[in-house]
Tab-separated table of C-alpha atoms in Angstrom:
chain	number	residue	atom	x	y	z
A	15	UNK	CA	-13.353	17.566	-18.881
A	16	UNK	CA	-13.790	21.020	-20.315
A	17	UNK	CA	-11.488	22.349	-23.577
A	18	UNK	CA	-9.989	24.631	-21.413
A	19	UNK	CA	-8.960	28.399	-22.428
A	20	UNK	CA	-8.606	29.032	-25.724
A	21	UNK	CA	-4.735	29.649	-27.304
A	22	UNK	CA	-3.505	32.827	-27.930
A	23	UNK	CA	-2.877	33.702	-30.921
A	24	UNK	CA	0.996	35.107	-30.176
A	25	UNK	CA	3.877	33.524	-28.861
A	26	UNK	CA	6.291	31.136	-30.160
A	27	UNK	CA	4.149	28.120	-29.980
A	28	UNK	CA	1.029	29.750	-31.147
A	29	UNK	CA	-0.953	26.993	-33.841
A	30	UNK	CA	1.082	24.128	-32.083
A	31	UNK	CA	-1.026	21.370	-30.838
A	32	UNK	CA	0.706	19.317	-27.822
A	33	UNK	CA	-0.212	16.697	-25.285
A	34	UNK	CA	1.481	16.536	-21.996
A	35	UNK	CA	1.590	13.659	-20.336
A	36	UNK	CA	1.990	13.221	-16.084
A	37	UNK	CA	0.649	16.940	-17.057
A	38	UNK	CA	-1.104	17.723	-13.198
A	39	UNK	CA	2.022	18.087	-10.958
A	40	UNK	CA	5.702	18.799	-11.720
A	41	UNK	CA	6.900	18.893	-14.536
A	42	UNK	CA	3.919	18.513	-16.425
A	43	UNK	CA	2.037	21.152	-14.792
A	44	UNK	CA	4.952	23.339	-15.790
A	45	UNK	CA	4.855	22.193	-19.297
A	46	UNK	CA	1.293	23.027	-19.574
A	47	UNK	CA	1.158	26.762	-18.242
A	48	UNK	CA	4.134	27.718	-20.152
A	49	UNK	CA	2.903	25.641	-23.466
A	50	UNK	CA	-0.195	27.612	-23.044
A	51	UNK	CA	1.002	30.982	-22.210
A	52	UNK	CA	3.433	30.507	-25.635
A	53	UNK	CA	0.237	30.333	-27.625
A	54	UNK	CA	0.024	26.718	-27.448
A	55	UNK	CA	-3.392	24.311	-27.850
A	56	UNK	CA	-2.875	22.122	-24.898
A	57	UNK	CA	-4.180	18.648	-24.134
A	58	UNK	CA	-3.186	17.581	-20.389
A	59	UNK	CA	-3.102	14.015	-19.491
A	60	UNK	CA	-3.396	12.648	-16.047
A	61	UNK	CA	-3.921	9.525	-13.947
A	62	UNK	CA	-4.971	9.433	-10.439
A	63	UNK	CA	-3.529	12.805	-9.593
A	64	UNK	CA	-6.244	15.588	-10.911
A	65	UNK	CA	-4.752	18.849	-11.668
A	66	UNK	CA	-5.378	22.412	-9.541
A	67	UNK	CA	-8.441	23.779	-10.417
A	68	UNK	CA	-6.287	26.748	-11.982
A	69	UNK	CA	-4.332	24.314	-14.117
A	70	UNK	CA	-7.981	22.676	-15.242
A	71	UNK	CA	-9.128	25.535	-16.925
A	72	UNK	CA	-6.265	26.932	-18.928
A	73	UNK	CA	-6.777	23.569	-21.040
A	74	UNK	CA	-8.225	20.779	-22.154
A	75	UNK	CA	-7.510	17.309	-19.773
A	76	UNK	CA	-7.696	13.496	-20.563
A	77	UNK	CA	-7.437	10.457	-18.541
A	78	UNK	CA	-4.660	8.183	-18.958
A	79	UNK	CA	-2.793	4.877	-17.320
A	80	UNK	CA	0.155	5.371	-19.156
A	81	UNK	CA	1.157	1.883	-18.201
A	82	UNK	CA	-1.612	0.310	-20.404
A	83	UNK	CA	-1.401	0.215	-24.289
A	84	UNK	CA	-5.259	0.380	-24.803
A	85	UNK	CA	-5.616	3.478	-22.142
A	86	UNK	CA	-2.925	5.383	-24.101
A	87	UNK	CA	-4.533	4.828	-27.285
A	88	UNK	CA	-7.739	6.146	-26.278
A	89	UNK	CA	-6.210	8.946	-25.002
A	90	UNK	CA	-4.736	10.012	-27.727
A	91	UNK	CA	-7.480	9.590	-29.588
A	92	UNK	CA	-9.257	11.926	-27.828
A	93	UNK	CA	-6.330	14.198	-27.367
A	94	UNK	CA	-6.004	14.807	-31.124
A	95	UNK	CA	-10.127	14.771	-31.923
A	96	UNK	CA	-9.690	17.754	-29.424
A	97	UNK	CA	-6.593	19.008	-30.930
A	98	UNK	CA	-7.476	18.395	-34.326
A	99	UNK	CA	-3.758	16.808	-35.054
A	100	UNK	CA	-0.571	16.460	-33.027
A	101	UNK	CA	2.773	18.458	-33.655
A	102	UNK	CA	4.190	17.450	-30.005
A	103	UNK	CA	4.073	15.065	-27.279
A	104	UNK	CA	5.776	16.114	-24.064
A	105	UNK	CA	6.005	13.219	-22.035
A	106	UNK	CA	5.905	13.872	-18.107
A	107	UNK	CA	4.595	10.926	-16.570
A	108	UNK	CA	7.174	8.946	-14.408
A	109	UNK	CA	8.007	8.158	-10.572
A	110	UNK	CA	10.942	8.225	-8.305
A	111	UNK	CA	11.119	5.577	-5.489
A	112	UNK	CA	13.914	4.869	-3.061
A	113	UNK	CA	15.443	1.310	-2.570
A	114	UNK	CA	19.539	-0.220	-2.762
A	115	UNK	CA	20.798	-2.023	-5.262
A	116	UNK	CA	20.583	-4.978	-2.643
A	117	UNK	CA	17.202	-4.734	-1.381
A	118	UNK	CA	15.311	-4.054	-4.612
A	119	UNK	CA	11.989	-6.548	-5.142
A	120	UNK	CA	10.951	-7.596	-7.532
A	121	UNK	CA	7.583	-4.957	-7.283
A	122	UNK	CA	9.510	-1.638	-6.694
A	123	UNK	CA	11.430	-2.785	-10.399
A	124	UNK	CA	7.977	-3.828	-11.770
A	125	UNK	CA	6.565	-0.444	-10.728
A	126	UNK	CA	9.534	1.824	-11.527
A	127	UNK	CA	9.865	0.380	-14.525
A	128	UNK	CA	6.264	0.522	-16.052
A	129	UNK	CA	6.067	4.054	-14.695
A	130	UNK	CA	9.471	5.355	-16.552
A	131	UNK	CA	10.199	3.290	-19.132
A	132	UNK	CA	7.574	1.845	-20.112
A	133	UNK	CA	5.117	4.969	-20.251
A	134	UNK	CA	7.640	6.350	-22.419
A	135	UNK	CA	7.513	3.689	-24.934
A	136	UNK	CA	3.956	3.489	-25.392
A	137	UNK	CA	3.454	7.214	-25.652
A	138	UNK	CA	6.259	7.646	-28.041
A	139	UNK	CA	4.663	5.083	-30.170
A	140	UNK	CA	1.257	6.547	-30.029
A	141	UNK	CA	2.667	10.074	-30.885
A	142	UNK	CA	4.592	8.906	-33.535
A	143	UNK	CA	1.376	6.978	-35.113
A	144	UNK	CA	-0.214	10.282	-35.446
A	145	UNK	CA	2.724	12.090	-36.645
A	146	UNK	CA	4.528	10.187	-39.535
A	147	UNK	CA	2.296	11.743	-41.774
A	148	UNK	CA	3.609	15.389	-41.105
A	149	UNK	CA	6.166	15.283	-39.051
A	150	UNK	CA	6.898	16.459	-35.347
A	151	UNK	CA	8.082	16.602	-32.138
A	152	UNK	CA	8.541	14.770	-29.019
A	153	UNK	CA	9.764	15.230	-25.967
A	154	UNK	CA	10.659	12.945	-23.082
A	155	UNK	CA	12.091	13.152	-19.721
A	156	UNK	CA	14.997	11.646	-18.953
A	157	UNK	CA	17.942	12.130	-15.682
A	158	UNK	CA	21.341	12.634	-14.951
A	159	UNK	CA	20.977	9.466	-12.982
A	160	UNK	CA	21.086	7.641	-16.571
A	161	UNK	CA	25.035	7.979	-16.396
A	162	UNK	CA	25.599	8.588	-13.041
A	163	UNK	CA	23.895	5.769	-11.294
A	164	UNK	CA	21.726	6.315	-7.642
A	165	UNK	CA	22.932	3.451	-5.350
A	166	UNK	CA	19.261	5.251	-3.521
A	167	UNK	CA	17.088	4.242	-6.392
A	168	UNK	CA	19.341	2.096	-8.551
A	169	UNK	CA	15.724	0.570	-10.322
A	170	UNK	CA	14.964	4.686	-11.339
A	171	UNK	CA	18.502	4.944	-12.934
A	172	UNK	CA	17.853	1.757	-15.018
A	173	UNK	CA	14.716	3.009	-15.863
A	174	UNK	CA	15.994	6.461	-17.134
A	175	UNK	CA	19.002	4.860	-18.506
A	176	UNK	CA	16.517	2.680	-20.931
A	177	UNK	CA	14.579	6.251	-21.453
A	178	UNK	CA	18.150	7.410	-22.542
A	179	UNK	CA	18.799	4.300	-24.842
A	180	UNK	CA	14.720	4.188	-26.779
A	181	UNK	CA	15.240	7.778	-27.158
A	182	UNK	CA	18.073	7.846	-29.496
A	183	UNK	CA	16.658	4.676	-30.937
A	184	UNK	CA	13.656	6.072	-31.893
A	185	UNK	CA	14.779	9.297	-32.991
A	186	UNK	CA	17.293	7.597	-35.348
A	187	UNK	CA	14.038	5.629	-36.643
A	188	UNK	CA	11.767	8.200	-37.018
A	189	UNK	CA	13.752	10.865	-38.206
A	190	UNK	CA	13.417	10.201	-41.378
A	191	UNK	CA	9.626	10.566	-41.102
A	192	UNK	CA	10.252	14.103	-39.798
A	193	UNK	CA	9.534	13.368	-36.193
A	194	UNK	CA	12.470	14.213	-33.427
A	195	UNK	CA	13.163	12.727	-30.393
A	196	UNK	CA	14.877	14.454	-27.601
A	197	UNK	CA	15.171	14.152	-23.894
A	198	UNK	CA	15.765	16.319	-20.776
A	199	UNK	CA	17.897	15.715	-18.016
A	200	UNK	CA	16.846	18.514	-15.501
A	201	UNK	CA	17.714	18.990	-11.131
A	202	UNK	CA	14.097	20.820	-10.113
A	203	UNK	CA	12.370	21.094	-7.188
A	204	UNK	CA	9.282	18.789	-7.911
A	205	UNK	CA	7.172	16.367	-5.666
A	206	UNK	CA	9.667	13.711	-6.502
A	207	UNK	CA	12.282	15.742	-4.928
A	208	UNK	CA	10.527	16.355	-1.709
A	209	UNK	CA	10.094	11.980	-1.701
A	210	UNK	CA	14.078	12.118	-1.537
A	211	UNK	CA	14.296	14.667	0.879
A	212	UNK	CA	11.797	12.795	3.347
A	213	UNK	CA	13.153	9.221	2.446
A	214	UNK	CA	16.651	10.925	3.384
A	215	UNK	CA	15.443	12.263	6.634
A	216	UNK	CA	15.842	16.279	8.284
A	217	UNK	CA	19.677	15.946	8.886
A	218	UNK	CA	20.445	13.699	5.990
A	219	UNK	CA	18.754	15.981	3.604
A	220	UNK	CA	20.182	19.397	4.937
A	221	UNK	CA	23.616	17.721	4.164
A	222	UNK	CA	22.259	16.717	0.861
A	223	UNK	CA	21.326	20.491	0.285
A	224	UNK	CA	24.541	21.801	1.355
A	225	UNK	CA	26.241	19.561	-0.784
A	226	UNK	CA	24.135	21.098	-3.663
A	227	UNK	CA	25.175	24.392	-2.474
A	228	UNK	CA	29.131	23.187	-2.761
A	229	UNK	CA	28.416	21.534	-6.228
A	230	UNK	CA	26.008	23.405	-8.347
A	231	UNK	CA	27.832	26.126	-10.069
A	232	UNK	CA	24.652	27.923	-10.554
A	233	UNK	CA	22.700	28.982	-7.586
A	234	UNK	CA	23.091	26.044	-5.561
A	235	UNK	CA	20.009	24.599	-5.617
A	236	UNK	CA	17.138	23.111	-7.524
A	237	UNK	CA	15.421	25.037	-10.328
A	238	UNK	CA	12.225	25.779	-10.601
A	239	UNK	CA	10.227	24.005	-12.919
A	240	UNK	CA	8.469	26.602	-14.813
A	241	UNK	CA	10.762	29.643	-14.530
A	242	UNK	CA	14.131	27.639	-15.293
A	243	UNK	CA	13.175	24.301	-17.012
A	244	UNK	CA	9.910	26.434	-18.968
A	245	UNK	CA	12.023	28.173	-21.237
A	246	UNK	CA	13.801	25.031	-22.720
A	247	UNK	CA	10.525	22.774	-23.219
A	248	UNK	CA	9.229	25.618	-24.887
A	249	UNK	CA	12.192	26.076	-27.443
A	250	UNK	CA	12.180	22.216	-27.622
A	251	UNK	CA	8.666	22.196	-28.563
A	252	UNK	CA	9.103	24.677	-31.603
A	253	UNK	CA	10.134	25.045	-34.821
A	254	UNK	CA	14.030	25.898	-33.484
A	255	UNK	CA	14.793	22.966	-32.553
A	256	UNK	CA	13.426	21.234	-35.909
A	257	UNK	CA	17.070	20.102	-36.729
A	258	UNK	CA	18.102	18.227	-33.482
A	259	UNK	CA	17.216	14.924	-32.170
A	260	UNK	CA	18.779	11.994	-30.489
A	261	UNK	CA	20.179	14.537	-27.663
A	262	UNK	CA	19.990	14.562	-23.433
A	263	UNK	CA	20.109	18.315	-22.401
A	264	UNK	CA	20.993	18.806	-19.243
A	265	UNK	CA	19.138	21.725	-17.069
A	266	UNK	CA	20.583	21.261	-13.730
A	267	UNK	CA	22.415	24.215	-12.874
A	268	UNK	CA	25.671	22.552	-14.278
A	269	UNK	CA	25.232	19.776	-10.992
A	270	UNK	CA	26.552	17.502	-13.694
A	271	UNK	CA	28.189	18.028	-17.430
A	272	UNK	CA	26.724	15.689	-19.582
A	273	UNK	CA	28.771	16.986	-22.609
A	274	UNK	CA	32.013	16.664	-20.844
């Protein structure tokens, strides 16, 4: 695919170079139009799902199973011929699935799994291969559901848990290369949002909601990924947040206080 839209030259990102990974919906689709609009050279990567044909052209895409050691390499290889280095990896790619702590197979922890956890791990690694020589920054994407628990999707709350655990790992490994590690734990409205609200069912989920309402101090309801999560990935992705790593920030309307 095309090289997308050139950066601009302002903004507070303007000269980084970043790939986003799970970069055509969510999350990742946020990531990239509010990388780019800070001035950022983007690289979006993406597996089946093929990003909006406005998304397309405001950068530069890649394909990428995540899941597979050999696709992420390539990827990356490309990513950074494009790129011409890497300064930050903002990893997106995941999935939410429902099941019960009693009724989990042995497939849904396979697939939950590979999609969360292990994504993470081999596109921290390949990031960090192309940074120890000058440093950087990555982020990942972790959840709330780490420390809480979901008895709805107990194998998703393992999986973030273990995003939780390699992330301060890592960082404490690589920090002395000059490479950080961080993670977010955001509530937004995204696509795997609208999987809970139809696995939950119409009266199920308007309880859910209301419950939100009752519970979130801010607003009452899911953020939006660009407008409220934007701002944060772009501070986490520059040069003022070049002395923290190890940390899950929480940007979920206070719907649970991680530092408490």
């Amino acid at each position: 695919m095309d090289e997308g839209l050139p950066a601009s030259p302002d903004g507070p990102l303007a000269g980084r170079r970043i790939i986003v990974s799970g970069a055509a919906t969510g999350i990742g689709a946020a990531a990239v139009a509010c990388f780019t609009e800070a001035g950022a050279r983007v690289v979006g990567l993406f597996h089946h799902t093929r990003p909006s044909d406005e998304l397309e052209r405001s950068c530069a895409w890649v394909q990428c199973d995540a899941r597979d050691r050999g696709s992420v390499e390539d990827a990356f290889d490309a990513a950074v011929q494009i790129l011409g280095g890497l300064d930050v990896l903002l990893h997106a790619a995941g999935v939410w699935r429902p099941s019960t702590p009693e009724t989990l197979t042995e497939d849904e922890l396979t697939l939950v799994l590979d999609a969360n956890l292990r994504t993470t791990v081999l596109t921290n690694q390949a990031a960090f291969a192309r940074m120890r020589g000058g440093g950087g920054q990555i982020v990942n994407l972790g959840s709330g559901e780490a420390i809480r628990g979901n008895p709805m999707a107990p194998h998703y709350a393992a999986a973030k848990a273990g995003v939780q655990a390699w992330t301060r790992s890592a960082a404490t490994a690589w920090g002395p290369h000059g490479v950080t590690v961080n993670a977010l734990a955001p509530a937004m409205a995204t696509p795997g949002a609208e999987r809970l609200w139809e696995h939950l069912g119409p009266d199920a989920a308007t309880a859910f909601r209301d419950r939100l309402r009752q519970t979130m101090p801010l607003r009452g309801e899911l953020g939006d990924p660009r407008a409220d999560l934007g701002p944060v990935m772009v501070f986490l992705a520059g040069s003022g947040a070049r002395f923290m790593t190890g940390q899950l920030l929480a940007v979920n309307g206070g719907l649970q206080l991680l530092g408490a």
